XYZ file of C-alpha atoms in Angstrom:
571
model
C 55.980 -160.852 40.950
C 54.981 -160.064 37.802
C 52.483 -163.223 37.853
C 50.926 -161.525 41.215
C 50.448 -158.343 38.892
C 49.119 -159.576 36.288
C 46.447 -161.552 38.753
C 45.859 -158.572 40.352
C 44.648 -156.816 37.249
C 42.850 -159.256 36.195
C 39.771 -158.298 38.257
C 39.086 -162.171 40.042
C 38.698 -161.759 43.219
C 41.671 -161.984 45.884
C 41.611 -163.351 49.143
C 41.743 -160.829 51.955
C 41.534 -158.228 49.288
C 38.763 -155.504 49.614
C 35.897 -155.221 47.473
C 34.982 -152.110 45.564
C 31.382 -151.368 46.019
C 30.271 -148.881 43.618
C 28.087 -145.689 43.817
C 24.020 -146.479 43.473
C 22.797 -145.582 39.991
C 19.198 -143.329 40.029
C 17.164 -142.250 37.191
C 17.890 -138.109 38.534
C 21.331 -138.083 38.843
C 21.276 -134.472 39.555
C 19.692 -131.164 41.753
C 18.385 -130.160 38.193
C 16.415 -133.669 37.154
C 14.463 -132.931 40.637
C 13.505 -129.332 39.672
C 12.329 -130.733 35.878
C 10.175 -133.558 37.587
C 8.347 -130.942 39.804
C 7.807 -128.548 36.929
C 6.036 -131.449 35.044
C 4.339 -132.140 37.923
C 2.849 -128.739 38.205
C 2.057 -128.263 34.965
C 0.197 -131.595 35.001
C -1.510 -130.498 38.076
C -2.460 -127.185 36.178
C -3.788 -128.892 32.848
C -6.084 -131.020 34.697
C -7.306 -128.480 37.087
C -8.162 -126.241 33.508
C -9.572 -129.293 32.365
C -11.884 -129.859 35.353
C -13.054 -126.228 35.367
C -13.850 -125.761 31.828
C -15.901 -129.281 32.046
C -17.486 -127.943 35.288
C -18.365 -124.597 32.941
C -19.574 -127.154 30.677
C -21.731 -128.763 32.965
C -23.184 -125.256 34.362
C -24.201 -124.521 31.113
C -26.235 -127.541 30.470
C -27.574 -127.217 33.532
C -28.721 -124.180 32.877
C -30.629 -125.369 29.495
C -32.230 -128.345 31.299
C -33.668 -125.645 33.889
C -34.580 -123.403 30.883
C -36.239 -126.456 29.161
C -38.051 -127.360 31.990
C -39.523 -123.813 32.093
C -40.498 -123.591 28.901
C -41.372 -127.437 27.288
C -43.272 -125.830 24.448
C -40.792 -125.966 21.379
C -41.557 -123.012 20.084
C -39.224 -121.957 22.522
C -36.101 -123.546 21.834
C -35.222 -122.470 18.380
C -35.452 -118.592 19.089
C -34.698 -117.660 22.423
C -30.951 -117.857 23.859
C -28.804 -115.458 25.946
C -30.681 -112.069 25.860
C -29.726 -109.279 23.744
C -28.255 -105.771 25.242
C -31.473 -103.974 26.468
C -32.213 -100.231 25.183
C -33.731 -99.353 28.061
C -33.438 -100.052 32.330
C -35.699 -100.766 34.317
C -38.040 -98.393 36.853
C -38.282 -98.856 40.198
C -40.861 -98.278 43.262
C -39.271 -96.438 46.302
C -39.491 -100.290 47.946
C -37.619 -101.253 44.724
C -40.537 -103.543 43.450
C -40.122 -103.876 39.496
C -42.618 -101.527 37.575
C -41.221 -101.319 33.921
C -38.353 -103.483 32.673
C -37.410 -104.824 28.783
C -37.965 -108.732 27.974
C -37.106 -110.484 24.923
C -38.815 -110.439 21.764
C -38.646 -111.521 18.058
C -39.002 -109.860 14.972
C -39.998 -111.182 11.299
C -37.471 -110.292 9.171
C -38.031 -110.511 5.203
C -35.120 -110.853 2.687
C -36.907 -109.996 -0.088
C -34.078 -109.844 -2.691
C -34.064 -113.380 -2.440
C -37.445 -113.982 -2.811
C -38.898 -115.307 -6.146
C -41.857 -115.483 -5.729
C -43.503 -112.584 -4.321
C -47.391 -113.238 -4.121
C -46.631 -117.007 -2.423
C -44.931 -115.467 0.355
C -47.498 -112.705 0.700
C -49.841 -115.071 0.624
C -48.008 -116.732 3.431
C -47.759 -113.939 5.625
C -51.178 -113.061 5.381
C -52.577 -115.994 6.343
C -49.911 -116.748 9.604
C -50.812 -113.035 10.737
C -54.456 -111.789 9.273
C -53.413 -107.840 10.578
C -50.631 -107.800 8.047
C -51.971 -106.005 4.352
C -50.893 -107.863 1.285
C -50.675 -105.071 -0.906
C -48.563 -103.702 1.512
C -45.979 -106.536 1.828
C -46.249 -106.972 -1.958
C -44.956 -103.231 -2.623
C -42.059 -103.995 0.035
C -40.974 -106.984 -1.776
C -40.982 -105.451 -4.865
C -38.329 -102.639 -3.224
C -36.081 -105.341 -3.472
C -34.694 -104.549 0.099
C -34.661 -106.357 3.419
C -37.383 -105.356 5.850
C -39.175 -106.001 9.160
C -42.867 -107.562 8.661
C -43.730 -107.680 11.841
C -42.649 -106.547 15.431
C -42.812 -108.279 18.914
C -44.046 -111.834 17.727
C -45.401 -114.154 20.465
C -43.901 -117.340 21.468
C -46.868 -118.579 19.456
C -46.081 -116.307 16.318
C -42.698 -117.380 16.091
C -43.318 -121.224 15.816
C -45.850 -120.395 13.011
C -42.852 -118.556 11.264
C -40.484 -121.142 11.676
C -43.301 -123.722 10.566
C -43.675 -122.356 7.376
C -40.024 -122.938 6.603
C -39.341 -120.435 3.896
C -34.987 -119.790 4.204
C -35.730 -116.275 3.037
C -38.052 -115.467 6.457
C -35.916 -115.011 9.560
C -36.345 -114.456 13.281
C -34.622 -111.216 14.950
C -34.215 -111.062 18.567
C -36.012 -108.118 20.138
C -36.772 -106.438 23.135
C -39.788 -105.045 24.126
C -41.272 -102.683 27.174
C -42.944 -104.712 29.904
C -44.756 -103.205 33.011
C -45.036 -106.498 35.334
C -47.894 -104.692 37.042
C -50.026 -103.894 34.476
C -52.685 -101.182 35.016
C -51.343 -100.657 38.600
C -49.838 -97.085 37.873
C -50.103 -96.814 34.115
C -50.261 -92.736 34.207
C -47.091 -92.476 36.395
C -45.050 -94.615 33.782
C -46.599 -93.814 30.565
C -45.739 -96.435 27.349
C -42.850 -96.816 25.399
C -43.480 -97.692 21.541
C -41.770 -100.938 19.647
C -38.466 -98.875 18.892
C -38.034 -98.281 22.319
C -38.479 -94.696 23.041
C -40.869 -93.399 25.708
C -44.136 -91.591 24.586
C -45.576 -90.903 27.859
C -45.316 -90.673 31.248
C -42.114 -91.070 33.336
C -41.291 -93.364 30.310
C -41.122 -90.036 27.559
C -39.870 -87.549 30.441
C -36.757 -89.685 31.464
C -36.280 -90.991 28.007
C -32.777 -90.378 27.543
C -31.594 -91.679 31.420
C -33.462 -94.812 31.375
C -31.154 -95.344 28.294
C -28.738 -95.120 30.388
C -29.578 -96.071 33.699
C -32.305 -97.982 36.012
C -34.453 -94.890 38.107
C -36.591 -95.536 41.254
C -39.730 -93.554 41.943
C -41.393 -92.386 45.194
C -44.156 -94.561 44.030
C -45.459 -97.155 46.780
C -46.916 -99.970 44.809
C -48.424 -101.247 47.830
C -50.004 -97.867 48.719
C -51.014 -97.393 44.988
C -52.811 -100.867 44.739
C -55.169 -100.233 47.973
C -56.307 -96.848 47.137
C -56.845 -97.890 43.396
C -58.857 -100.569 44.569
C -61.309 -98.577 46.640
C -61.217 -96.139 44.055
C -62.467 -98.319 41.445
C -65.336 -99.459 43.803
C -66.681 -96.033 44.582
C -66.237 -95.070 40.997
C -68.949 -98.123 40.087
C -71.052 -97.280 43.835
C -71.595 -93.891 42.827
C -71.874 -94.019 39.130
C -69.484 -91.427 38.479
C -67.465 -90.583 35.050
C -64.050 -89.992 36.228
C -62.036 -90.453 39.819
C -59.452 -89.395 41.364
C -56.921 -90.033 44.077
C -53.154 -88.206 44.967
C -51.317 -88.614 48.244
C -48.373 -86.872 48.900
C -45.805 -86.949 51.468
C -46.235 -83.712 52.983
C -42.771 -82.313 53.986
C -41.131 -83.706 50.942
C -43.508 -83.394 48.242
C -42.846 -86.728 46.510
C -46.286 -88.512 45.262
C -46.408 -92.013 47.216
C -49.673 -93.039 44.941
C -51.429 -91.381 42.282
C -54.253 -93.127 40.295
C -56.499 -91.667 37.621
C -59.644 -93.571 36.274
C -60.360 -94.438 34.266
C -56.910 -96.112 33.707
C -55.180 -98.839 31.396
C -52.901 -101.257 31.167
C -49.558 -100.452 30.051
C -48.625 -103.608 28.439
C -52.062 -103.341 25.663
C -51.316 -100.751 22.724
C -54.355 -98.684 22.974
C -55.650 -95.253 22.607
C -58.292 -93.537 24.198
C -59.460 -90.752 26.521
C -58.403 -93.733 29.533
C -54.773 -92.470 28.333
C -55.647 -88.412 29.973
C -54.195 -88.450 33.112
C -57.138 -86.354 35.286
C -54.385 -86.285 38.006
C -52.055 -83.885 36.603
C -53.164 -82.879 32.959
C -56.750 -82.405 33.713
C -57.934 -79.419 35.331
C -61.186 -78.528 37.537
C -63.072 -75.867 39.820
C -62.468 -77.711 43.120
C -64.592 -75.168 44.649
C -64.391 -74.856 49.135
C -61.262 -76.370 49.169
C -59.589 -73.409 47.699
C -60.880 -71.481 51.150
C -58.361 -72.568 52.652
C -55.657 -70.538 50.361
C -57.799 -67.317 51.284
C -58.000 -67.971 54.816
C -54.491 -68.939 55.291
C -53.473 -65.476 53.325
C -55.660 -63.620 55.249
C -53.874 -64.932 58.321
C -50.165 -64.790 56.757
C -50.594 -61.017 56.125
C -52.236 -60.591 59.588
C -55.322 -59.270 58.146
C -57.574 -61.130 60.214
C -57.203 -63.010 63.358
C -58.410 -66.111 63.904
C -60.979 -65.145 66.596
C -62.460 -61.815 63.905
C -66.087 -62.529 63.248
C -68.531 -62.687 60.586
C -71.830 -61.366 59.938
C -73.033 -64.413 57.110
C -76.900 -63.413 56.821
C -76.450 -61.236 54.957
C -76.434 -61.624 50.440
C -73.655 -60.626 48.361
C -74.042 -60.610 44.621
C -71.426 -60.632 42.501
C -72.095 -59.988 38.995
C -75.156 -61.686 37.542
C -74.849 -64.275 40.875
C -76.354 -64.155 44.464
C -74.284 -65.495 46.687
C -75.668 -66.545 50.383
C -75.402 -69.161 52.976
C -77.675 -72.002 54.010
C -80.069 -70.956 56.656
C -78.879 -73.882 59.416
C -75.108 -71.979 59.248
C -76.145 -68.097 59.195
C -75.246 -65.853 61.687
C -71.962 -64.052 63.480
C -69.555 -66.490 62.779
C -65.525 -67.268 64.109
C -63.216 -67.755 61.096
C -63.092 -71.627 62.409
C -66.900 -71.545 61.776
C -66.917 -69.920 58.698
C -64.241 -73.176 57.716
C -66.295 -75.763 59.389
C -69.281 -75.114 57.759
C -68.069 -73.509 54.520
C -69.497 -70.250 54.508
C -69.377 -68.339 51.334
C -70.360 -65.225 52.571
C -67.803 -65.270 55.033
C -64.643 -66.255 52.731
C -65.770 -63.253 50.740
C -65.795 -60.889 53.326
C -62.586 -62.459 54.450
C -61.177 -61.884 50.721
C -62.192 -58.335 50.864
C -59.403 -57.957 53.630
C -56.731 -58.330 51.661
C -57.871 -57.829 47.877
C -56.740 -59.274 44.379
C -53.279 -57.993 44.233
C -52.518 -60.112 46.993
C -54.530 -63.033 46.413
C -52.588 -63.289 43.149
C -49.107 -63.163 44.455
C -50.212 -65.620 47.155
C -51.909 -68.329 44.260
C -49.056 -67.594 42.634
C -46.671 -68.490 45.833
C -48.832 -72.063 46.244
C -47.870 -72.812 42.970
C -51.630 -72.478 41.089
C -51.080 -69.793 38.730
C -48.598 -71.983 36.035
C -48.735 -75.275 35.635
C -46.958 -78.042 38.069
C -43.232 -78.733 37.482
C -43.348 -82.893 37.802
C -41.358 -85.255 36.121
C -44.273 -86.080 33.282
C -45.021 -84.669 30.617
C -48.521 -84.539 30.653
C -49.229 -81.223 32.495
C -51.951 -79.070 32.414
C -52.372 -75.511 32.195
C -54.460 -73.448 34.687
C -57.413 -71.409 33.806
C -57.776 -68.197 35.208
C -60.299 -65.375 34.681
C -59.940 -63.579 31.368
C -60.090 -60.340 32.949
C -59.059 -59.842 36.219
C -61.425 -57.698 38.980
C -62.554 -57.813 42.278
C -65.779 -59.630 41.028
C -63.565 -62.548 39.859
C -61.162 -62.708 42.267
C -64.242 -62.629 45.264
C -65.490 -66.110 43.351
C -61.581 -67.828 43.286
C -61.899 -66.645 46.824
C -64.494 -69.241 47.545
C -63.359 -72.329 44.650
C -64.617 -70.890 41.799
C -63.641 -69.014 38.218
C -60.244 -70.591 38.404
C -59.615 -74.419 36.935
C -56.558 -75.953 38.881
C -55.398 -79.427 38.701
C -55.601 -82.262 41.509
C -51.785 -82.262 42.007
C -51.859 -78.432 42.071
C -54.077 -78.025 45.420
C -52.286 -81.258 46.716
C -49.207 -79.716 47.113
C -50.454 -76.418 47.794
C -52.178 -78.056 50.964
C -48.863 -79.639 52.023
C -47.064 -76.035 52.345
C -50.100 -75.280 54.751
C -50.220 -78.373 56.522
C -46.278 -78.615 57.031
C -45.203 -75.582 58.832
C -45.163 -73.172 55.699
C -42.696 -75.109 53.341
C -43.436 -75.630 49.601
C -41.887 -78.475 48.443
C -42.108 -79.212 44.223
C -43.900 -82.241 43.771
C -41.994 -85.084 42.837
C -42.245 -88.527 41.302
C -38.394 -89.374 42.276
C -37.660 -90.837 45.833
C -36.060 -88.853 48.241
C -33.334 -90.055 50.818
C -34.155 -87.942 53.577
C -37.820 -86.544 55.023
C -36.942 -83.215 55.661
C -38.630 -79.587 54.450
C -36.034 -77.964 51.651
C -38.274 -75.858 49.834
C -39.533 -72.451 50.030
C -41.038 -70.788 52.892
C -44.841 -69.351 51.344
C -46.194 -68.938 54.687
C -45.108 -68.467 58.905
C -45.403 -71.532 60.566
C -48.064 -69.374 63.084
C -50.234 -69.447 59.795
C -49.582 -73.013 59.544
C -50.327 -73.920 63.249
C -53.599 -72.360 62.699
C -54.559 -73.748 59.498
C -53.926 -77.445 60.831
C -56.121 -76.648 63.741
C -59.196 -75.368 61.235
C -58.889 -78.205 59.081
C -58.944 -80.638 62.318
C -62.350 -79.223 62.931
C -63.788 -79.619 60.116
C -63.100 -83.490 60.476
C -64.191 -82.895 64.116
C -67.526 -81.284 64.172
C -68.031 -80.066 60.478
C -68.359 -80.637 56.840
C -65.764 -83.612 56.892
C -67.230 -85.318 60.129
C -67.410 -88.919 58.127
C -63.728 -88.435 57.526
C -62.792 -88.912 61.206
C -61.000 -92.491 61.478
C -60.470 -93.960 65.120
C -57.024 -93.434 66.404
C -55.731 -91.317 63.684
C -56.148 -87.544 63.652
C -57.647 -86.806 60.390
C -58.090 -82.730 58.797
C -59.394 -81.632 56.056
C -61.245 -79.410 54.018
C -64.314 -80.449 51.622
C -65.095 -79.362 47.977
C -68.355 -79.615 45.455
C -68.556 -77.513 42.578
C -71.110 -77.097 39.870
C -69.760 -78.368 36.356
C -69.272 -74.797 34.342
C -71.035 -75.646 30.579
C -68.931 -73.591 28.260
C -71.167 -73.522 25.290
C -74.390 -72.347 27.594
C -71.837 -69.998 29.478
C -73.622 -71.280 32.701
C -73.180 -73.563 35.706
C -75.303 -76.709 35.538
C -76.917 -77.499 39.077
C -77.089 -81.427 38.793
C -73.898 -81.735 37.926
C -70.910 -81.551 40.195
C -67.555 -82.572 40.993
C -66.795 -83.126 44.553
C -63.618 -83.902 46.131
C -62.016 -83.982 50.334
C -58.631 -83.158 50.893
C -57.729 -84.636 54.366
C -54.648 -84.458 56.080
C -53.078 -87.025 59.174
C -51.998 -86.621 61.279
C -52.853 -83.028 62.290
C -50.929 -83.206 64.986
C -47.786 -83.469 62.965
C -49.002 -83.779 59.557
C -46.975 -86.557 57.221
C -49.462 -87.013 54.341
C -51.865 -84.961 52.351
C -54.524 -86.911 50.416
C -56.864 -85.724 47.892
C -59.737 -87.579 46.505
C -61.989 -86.408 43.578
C -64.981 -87.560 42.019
C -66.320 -86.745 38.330
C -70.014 -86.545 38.180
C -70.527 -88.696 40.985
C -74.380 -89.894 41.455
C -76.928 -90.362 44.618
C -76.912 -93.678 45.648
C -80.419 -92.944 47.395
C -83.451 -93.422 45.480
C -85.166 -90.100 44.896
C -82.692 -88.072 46.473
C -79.917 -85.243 45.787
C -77.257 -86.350 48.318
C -74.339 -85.873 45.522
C -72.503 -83.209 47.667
C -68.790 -84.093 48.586
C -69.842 -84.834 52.142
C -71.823 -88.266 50.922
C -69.125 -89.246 49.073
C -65.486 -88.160 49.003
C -65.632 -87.615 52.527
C -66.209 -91.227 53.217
C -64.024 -92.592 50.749
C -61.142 -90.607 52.158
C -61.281 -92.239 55.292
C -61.415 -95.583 53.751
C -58.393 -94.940 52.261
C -56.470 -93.590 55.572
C -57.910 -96.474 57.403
C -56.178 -98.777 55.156
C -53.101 -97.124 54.506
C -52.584 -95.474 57.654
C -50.801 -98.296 59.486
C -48.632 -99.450 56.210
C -47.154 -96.499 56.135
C -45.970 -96.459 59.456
C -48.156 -94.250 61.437
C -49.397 -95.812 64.709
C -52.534 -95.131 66.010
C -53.081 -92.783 69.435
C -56.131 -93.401 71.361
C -57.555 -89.646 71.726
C -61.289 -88.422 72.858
C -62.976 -87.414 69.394
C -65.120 -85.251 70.967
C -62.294 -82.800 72.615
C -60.073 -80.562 70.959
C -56.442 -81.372 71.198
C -54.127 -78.872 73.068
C -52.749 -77.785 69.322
C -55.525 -76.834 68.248
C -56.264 -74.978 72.253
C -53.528 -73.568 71.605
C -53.646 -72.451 67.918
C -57.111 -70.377 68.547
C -55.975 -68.601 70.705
């Protein structure tokens, strides 16, 4: 027995005895092993997927060089220009949102003159690399002991020359400067900025503090400005004239959709001249016939006429020291559409008399021509009235004369009469909405008739060469004689003429006023200078052009009948 036992214990195998299998032996012996092999897993998973994006960011980035490289191969690049600074100033915007002013980086020279022992080498230095710098001048700054700026807004070009000359105690600054991608497309609407960064003229001065803070957008068309500058600029040359002008305004809004002044500049150049006065808004003029239509629409707002009173024009009036009559070919009885058509003197007079100066005031004052415009620039101009005030004065700012307005003034003055009575501000800023939201200056009667007048004038007088196919064109025409202050008299070769035209008159959505300074006769012994051989034509050279781009389709229409509005409106 006890031999069995001790055989038993022994551990040798038996026969017919069972064998003990044992359990199987893993690495995770446990629920919590698994949990601390997924944990590593995920954070392995995690730690490469950091890895992958940061080498991805890495890759981006170099990417990003080799495109910036291949933009710019010329070294003079590489060692100055890298992510761009904060800019001081946003960028300005077209009502299309087509970039017209934005910043762009530049460099500045930076001297640490406390460093510098030598004085009159680096001088010499700087003088040579840039000729406009004054040695005595940089001399005396060195001497201050104290770090300053040599130069502002270097060129790519500048900027290799500085790092040429290799001199540790000259250093490039980053910089920003004011860049107008469009040159001299609209240089009096945005003005200039100087190298410090703060607007000095135009939209640029008056918004100053906002573009600082944010981008603005303009009711500018760039499109719109470009084609009327252009045809401008070629009538300026074809008639030999000293200035020109062009403003089109949007005539139940009152934002300006172009406005060019020439002679112009470009934005971009640092110059000064008289190209810098903007004849648009600061200058101001005797327009002459066009202001005829402010007396006849008063005369019809304060029902002291009716559109069917006559005339009698053969007779003279004189005023003062002057003689005022008519041209033989348009004497007679005439209608107040007539007297319009064929811009009668005499008869804009007598019409004046109806009313009287008290009320030719409040209404100049009502179109906005008696203080200067409120617009979003700060070149403005003042208007010059009569010293003294009488009947004889007021009876010649009846007919365009005595009283010195600017462009923009009788612009938007004509879109309150064109629009249904509404004066609307004029504007620079886009608007989100076309509708009237000014001030009523006139019943929409007075309007209905006025639109009907100044459609025949295009029709069958003074602005006949206005009349473009398709498109219903008003307006009324203007040439005054050039007032010589120091000779206290009018000079008779020298005029300014301008058209203000209207489209389309049977709902009118534009007002467009075009003015020439000093324009010449293009025909060899001949005094054809008058506003119909010139303006006139010009005007509808413009509206043919822009007519369709901004949206206005053309209606076929007999030229030679009179629409039902204006049937109606004579009446």
């Amino acid at each position: 027995m006890n031999t069995l036992g001790k055989e038993k214990n022994s551990g040798l195998y038996q026969s017919g005895q069972e064998i003990n299998i044992p359990e199987p032996v893993f690495f995770c012996t446990s629920q919590i092993s698994i949990e601390n092999s997924k944990k590593r897993i995920v954070f392995m998973s995690f730690f490469l997927l950091l890895a992958f994006i940061m080498i991805a960011i890495r890759m981006l980035f170099l990417k990003i060089d080799i495109i910036f490289e291949k933009k710019i191969d010329n070294p003079i690049y590489q060692s100055t220009f890298f992510l761009a600074p904060k800019m001081k100033r946003n960028n300005i915007y077209d009502r299309n949102n087509n970039l017209l002013a934005t910043n762009i980086e530049s460099a500045n020279l930076i001297v640490n003159a406390p460093k510098i022992k030598d004085p009159k080498k680096i001088a010499t230095l700087l003088v040579e690399t840039f000729p406009d710098l004054n040695y005595k001048e940089i001399i005396e700054k060195i001497k201050k002991n104290k770090v300053f700026t040599a130069k502002k807004s270097l060129i790519p070009r500048e900027i290799y020359d500085v790092n040429h000359l290799g001199d540790p105690n000259l250093s490039i600054e980053k910089s920003e400067i004011r860049f107008y991608p469009k040159g001299d497309l609209a240089p009096h609407i945005l003005g200039q900025s100087d190298i410090d960064g703060n607007g000095i003229s135009g939209v640029e001065k008056f918004f100053n503090k906002e573009i600082q803070k944010n981008s603005i957008q303009l009711s500018l068309d760039s499109n719109i400005q470009f084609h009327i500058k252009y045809i401008l600029e070629k009538n300026l040359k074809k008639y030999s004239a000293k200035g020109a002008v062009a403003v089109l305004m949007k005539a139940k809004t009152g934002e300006v959709i172009s406005l060019v002044s020439l002679p112009d500049f470009d934005g971009n150049k640092r110059e000064f001249s008289n190209k810098q006065f903007n004849q648009a808004t600061n200058g101001v003029y005797q327009i002459g016939s066009i202001l005829k239509l402010i007396t006849i629409a008063t005369a019809l707002d304060t029902k002291k006429i009716r559109i069917s009173d006559s005339f009698d024009t053969r007779k003279t009036i004189h005023l003062a020291n002057y003689k005022i009559s008519d041209e033989k070919d348009h004497q007679g009885i005439l209608q107040v559409s007539d007297i319009l058509k064929y811009s009668s003197n005499v008869g804009t007079i007598q019409i004046f008399e109806r009313f009287g100066k008290d009320i030719q005031y409040e209404y100049f004052k009502r179109f906005g021509l008696i203080s200067p415009s409120d617009i979003e620039l700060p070149e403005i101009g003042k208007p010059i009235l009569p010293k003294k005030s009488n009947d004889i004065s007021s009876a010649n700012m009846s007919y365009g004369y005595g009283i010195s307005i600017s462009p923009l003034q009788i612009v938007t003055a004509a879109a309150a009469i064109v629009n249904g009575g509404i004066y609307n501000p004029p504007t620079l800023l886009a608007k989100k909405n076309n509708e009237n939201s000014g001030i009523r200056i006139l019943n929409k009667k007075t309007s209905d008739q006025m639109r009907a007048l100044m459609r025949l004038v295009v029709q069958e007088g003074t602005g006949r060469r206005a009349s473009v196919q398709n498109y219903e064109v008003g307006g009324k025409t203007g040439s005054a004689q050039i007032y010589d202050s120091k000779k206290k008299s009018y000079q008779k070769n020298k005029i300014n003429t301008s058209f203000l035209s209207a489209f389309p008159m049977d709902d009118p959505q534009y007002v467009l006023y075009v003015l020439m300074i000093e324009p010449q006769s293009i025909e060899k012994d001949s005094n054809l200078i008058n506003a119909a051989w010139n303006v006139v034509p010009i005007s509808k050279e413009i509206i043919e052009i822009i007519a369709p781009q901004l949206g206005i389709l053309p209606r076929p229409y007999d030229e030679k009948s009179r629409a039902p509005y204006v049937k109606s409106a004579l009446n």
